[in-house]
Short mmCIF file of C-alpha atoms in Angstrom, two decimals:
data_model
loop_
_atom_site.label_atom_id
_atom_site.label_comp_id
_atom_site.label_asym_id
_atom_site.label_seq_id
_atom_site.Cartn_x
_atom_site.Cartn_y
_atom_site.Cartn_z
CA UNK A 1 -13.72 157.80 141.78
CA UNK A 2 -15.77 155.26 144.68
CA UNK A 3 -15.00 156.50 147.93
CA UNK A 4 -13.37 153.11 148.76
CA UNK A 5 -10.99 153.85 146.03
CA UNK A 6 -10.17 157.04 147.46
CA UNK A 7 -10.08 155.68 151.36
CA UNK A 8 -7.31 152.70 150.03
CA UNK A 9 -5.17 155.61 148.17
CA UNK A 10 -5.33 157.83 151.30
CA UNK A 11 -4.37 155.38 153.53
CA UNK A 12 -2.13 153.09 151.38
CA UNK A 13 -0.14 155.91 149.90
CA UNK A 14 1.39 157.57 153.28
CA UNK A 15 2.39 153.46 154.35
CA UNK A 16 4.20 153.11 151.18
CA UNK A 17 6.29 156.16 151.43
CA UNK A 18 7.17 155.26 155.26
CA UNK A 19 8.09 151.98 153.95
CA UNK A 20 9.91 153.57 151.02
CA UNK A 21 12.12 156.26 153.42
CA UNK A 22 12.81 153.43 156.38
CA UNK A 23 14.24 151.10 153.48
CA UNK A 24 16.41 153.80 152.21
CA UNK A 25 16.88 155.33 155.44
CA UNK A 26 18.68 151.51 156.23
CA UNK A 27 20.03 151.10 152.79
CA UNK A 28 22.23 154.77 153.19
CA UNK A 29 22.96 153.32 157.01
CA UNK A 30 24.46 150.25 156.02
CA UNK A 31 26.49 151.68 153.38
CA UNK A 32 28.10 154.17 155.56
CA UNK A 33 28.87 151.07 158.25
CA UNK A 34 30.42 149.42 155.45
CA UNK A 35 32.46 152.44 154.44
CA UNK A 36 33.38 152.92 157.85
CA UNK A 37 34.70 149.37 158.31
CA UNK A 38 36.34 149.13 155.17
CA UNK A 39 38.37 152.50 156.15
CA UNK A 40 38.61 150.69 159.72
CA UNK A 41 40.49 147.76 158.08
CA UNK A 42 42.65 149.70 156.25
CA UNK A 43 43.88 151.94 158.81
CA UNK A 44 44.26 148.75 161.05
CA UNK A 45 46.78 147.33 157.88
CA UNK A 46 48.41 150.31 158.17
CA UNK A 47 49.19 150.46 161.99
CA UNK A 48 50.52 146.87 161.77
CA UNK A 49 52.61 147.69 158.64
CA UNK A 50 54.16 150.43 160.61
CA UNK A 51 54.98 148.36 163.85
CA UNK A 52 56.24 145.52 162.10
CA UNK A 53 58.46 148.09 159.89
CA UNK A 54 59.58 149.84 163.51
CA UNK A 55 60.67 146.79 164.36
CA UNK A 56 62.76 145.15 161.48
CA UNK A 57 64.61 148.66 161.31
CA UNK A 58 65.00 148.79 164.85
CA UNK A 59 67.09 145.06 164.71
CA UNK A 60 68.00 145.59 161.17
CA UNK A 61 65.83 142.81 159.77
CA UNK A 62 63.87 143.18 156.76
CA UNK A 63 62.23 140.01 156.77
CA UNK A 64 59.06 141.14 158.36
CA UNK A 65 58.90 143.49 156.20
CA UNK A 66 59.08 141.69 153.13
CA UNK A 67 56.67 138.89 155.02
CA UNK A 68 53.93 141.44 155.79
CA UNK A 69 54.17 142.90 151.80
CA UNK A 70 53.36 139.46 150.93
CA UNK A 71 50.46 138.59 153.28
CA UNK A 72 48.95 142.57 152.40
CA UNK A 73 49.78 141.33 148.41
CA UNK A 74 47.03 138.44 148.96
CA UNK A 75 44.59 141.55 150.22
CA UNK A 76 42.42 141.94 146.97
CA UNK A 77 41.82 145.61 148.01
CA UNK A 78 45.51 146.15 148.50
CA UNK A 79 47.49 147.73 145.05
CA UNK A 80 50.84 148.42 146.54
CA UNK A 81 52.31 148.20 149.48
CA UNK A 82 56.13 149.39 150.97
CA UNK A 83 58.29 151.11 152.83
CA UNK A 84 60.75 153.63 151.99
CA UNK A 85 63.94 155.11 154.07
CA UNK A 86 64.13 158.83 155.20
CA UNK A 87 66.26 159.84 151.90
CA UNK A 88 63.43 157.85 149.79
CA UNK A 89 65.27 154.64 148.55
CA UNK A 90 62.40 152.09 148.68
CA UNK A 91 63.66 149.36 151.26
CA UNK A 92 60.68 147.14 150.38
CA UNK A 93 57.58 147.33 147.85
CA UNK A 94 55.59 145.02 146.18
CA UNK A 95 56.64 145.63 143.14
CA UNK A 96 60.08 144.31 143.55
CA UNK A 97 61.62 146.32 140.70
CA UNK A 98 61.34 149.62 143.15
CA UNK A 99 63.66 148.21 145.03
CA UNK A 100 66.59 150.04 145.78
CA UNK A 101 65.37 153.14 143.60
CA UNK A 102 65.05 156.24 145.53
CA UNK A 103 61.79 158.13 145.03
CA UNK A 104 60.12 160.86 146.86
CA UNK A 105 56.68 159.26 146.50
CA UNK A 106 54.86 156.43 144.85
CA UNK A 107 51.89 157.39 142.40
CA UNK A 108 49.78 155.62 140.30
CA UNK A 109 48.76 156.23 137.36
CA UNK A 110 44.62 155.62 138.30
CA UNK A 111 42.97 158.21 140.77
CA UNK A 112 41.42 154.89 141.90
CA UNK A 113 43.92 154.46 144.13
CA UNK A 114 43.59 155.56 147.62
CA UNK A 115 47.08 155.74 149.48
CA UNK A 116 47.69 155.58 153.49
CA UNK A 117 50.98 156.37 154.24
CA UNK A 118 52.63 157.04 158.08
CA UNK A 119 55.99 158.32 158.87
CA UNK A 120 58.38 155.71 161.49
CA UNK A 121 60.26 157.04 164.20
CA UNK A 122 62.75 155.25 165.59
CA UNK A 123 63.32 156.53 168.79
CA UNK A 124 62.70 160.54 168.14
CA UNK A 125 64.34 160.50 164.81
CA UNK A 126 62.51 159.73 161.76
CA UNK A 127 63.47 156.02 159.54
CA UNK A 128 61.54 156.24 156.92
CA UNK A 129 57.53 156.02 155.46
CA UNK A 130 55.36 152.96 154.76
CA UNK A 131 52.66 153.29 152.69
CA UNK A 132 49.88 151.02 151.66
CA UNK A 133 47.85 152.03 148.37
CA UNK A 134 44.04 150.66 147.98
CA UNK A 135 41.91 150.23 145.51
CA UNK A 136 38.86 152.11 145.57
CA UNK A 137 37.07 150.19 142.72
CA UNK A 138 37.66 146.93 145.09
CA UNK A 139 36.22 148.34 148.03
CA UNK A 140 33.30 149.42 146.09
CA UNK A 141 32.64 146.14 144.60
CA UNK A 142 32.85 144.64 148.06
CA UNK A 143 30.51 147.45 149.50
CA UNK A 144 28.08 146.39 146.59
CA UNK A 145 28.17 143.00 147.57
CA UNK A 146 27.56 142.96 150.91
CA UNK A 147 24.55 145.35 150.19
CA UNK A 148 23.40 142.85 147.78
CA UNK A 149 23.48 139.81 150.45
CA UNK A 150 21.15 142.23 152.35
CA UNK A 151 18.77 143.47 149.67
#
């Protein structure tokens, strides 16, 4: 092998794996932001769904209630989304045929389904749970996405 053969593989090779571990150095980086805001978001759905639920209970309104369902139903990451009372009669869902049922807790029938869920307190004494299931397989198509407008 010509020295100049050997020169260009000793000095090209160590560039291309520093090239190689800073692109997936930024590729594992930006993926974890995007986790992280995606989990950010939902948390942030959450928070809302449980003041706005405080609330209606608190003047006896369910209105909110049902209005927020329907803005989180337009969500595409957003499966389900309700709020049950302290005995576990659903007051509000999505799916209105859970309506008035009582049930101790929602499940779905896919494990790609990742629920949130956040007692209310009225005062000191618990009212009831709202809980927001999301679908994993959306946030990882929108993860995918966004790492595709990048690479």
């Amino acid at each position: 092998m010509k020295l100049r053969i050997k020169f260009s593989l000793l000095v090209f090779l160590p560039v291309g794996v520093i090239i190689l571990g800073i692109g997936l150095f930024l590729f594992i980086s930006e993926k974890r932001a995007l986790n992280r805001e995606i989990k950010e978001n939902q948390q942030s759905l959450l928070d809302t769904f449980v003041q706005i639920s405080r609330d209606a209970l608190l003047v006896h309104d369910e209105i909110p209630i049902l209005n927020y369902i329907n803005f989180l139903k337009r969500n595409e990451m957003v499966t389900y989304a309700g709020l049950r009372d302290k005995y576990g009669k659903v007051l509000a869902h999505s799916d209105s045929g859970l309506i008035g049922k009582r049930v101790t807790a929602i499940t779905s029938s896919s494990e790609d389904i990742s629920e949130l869920s956040r007692e209310i307190f009225v005062g000191k004494e618990a009212a009831g749970t709202v809980f927001i299931g999301f679908s994993k397989k959306v946030s990882r198509l929108l993860i995918q996405d966004k790492l595709n407008e990048f690479g």
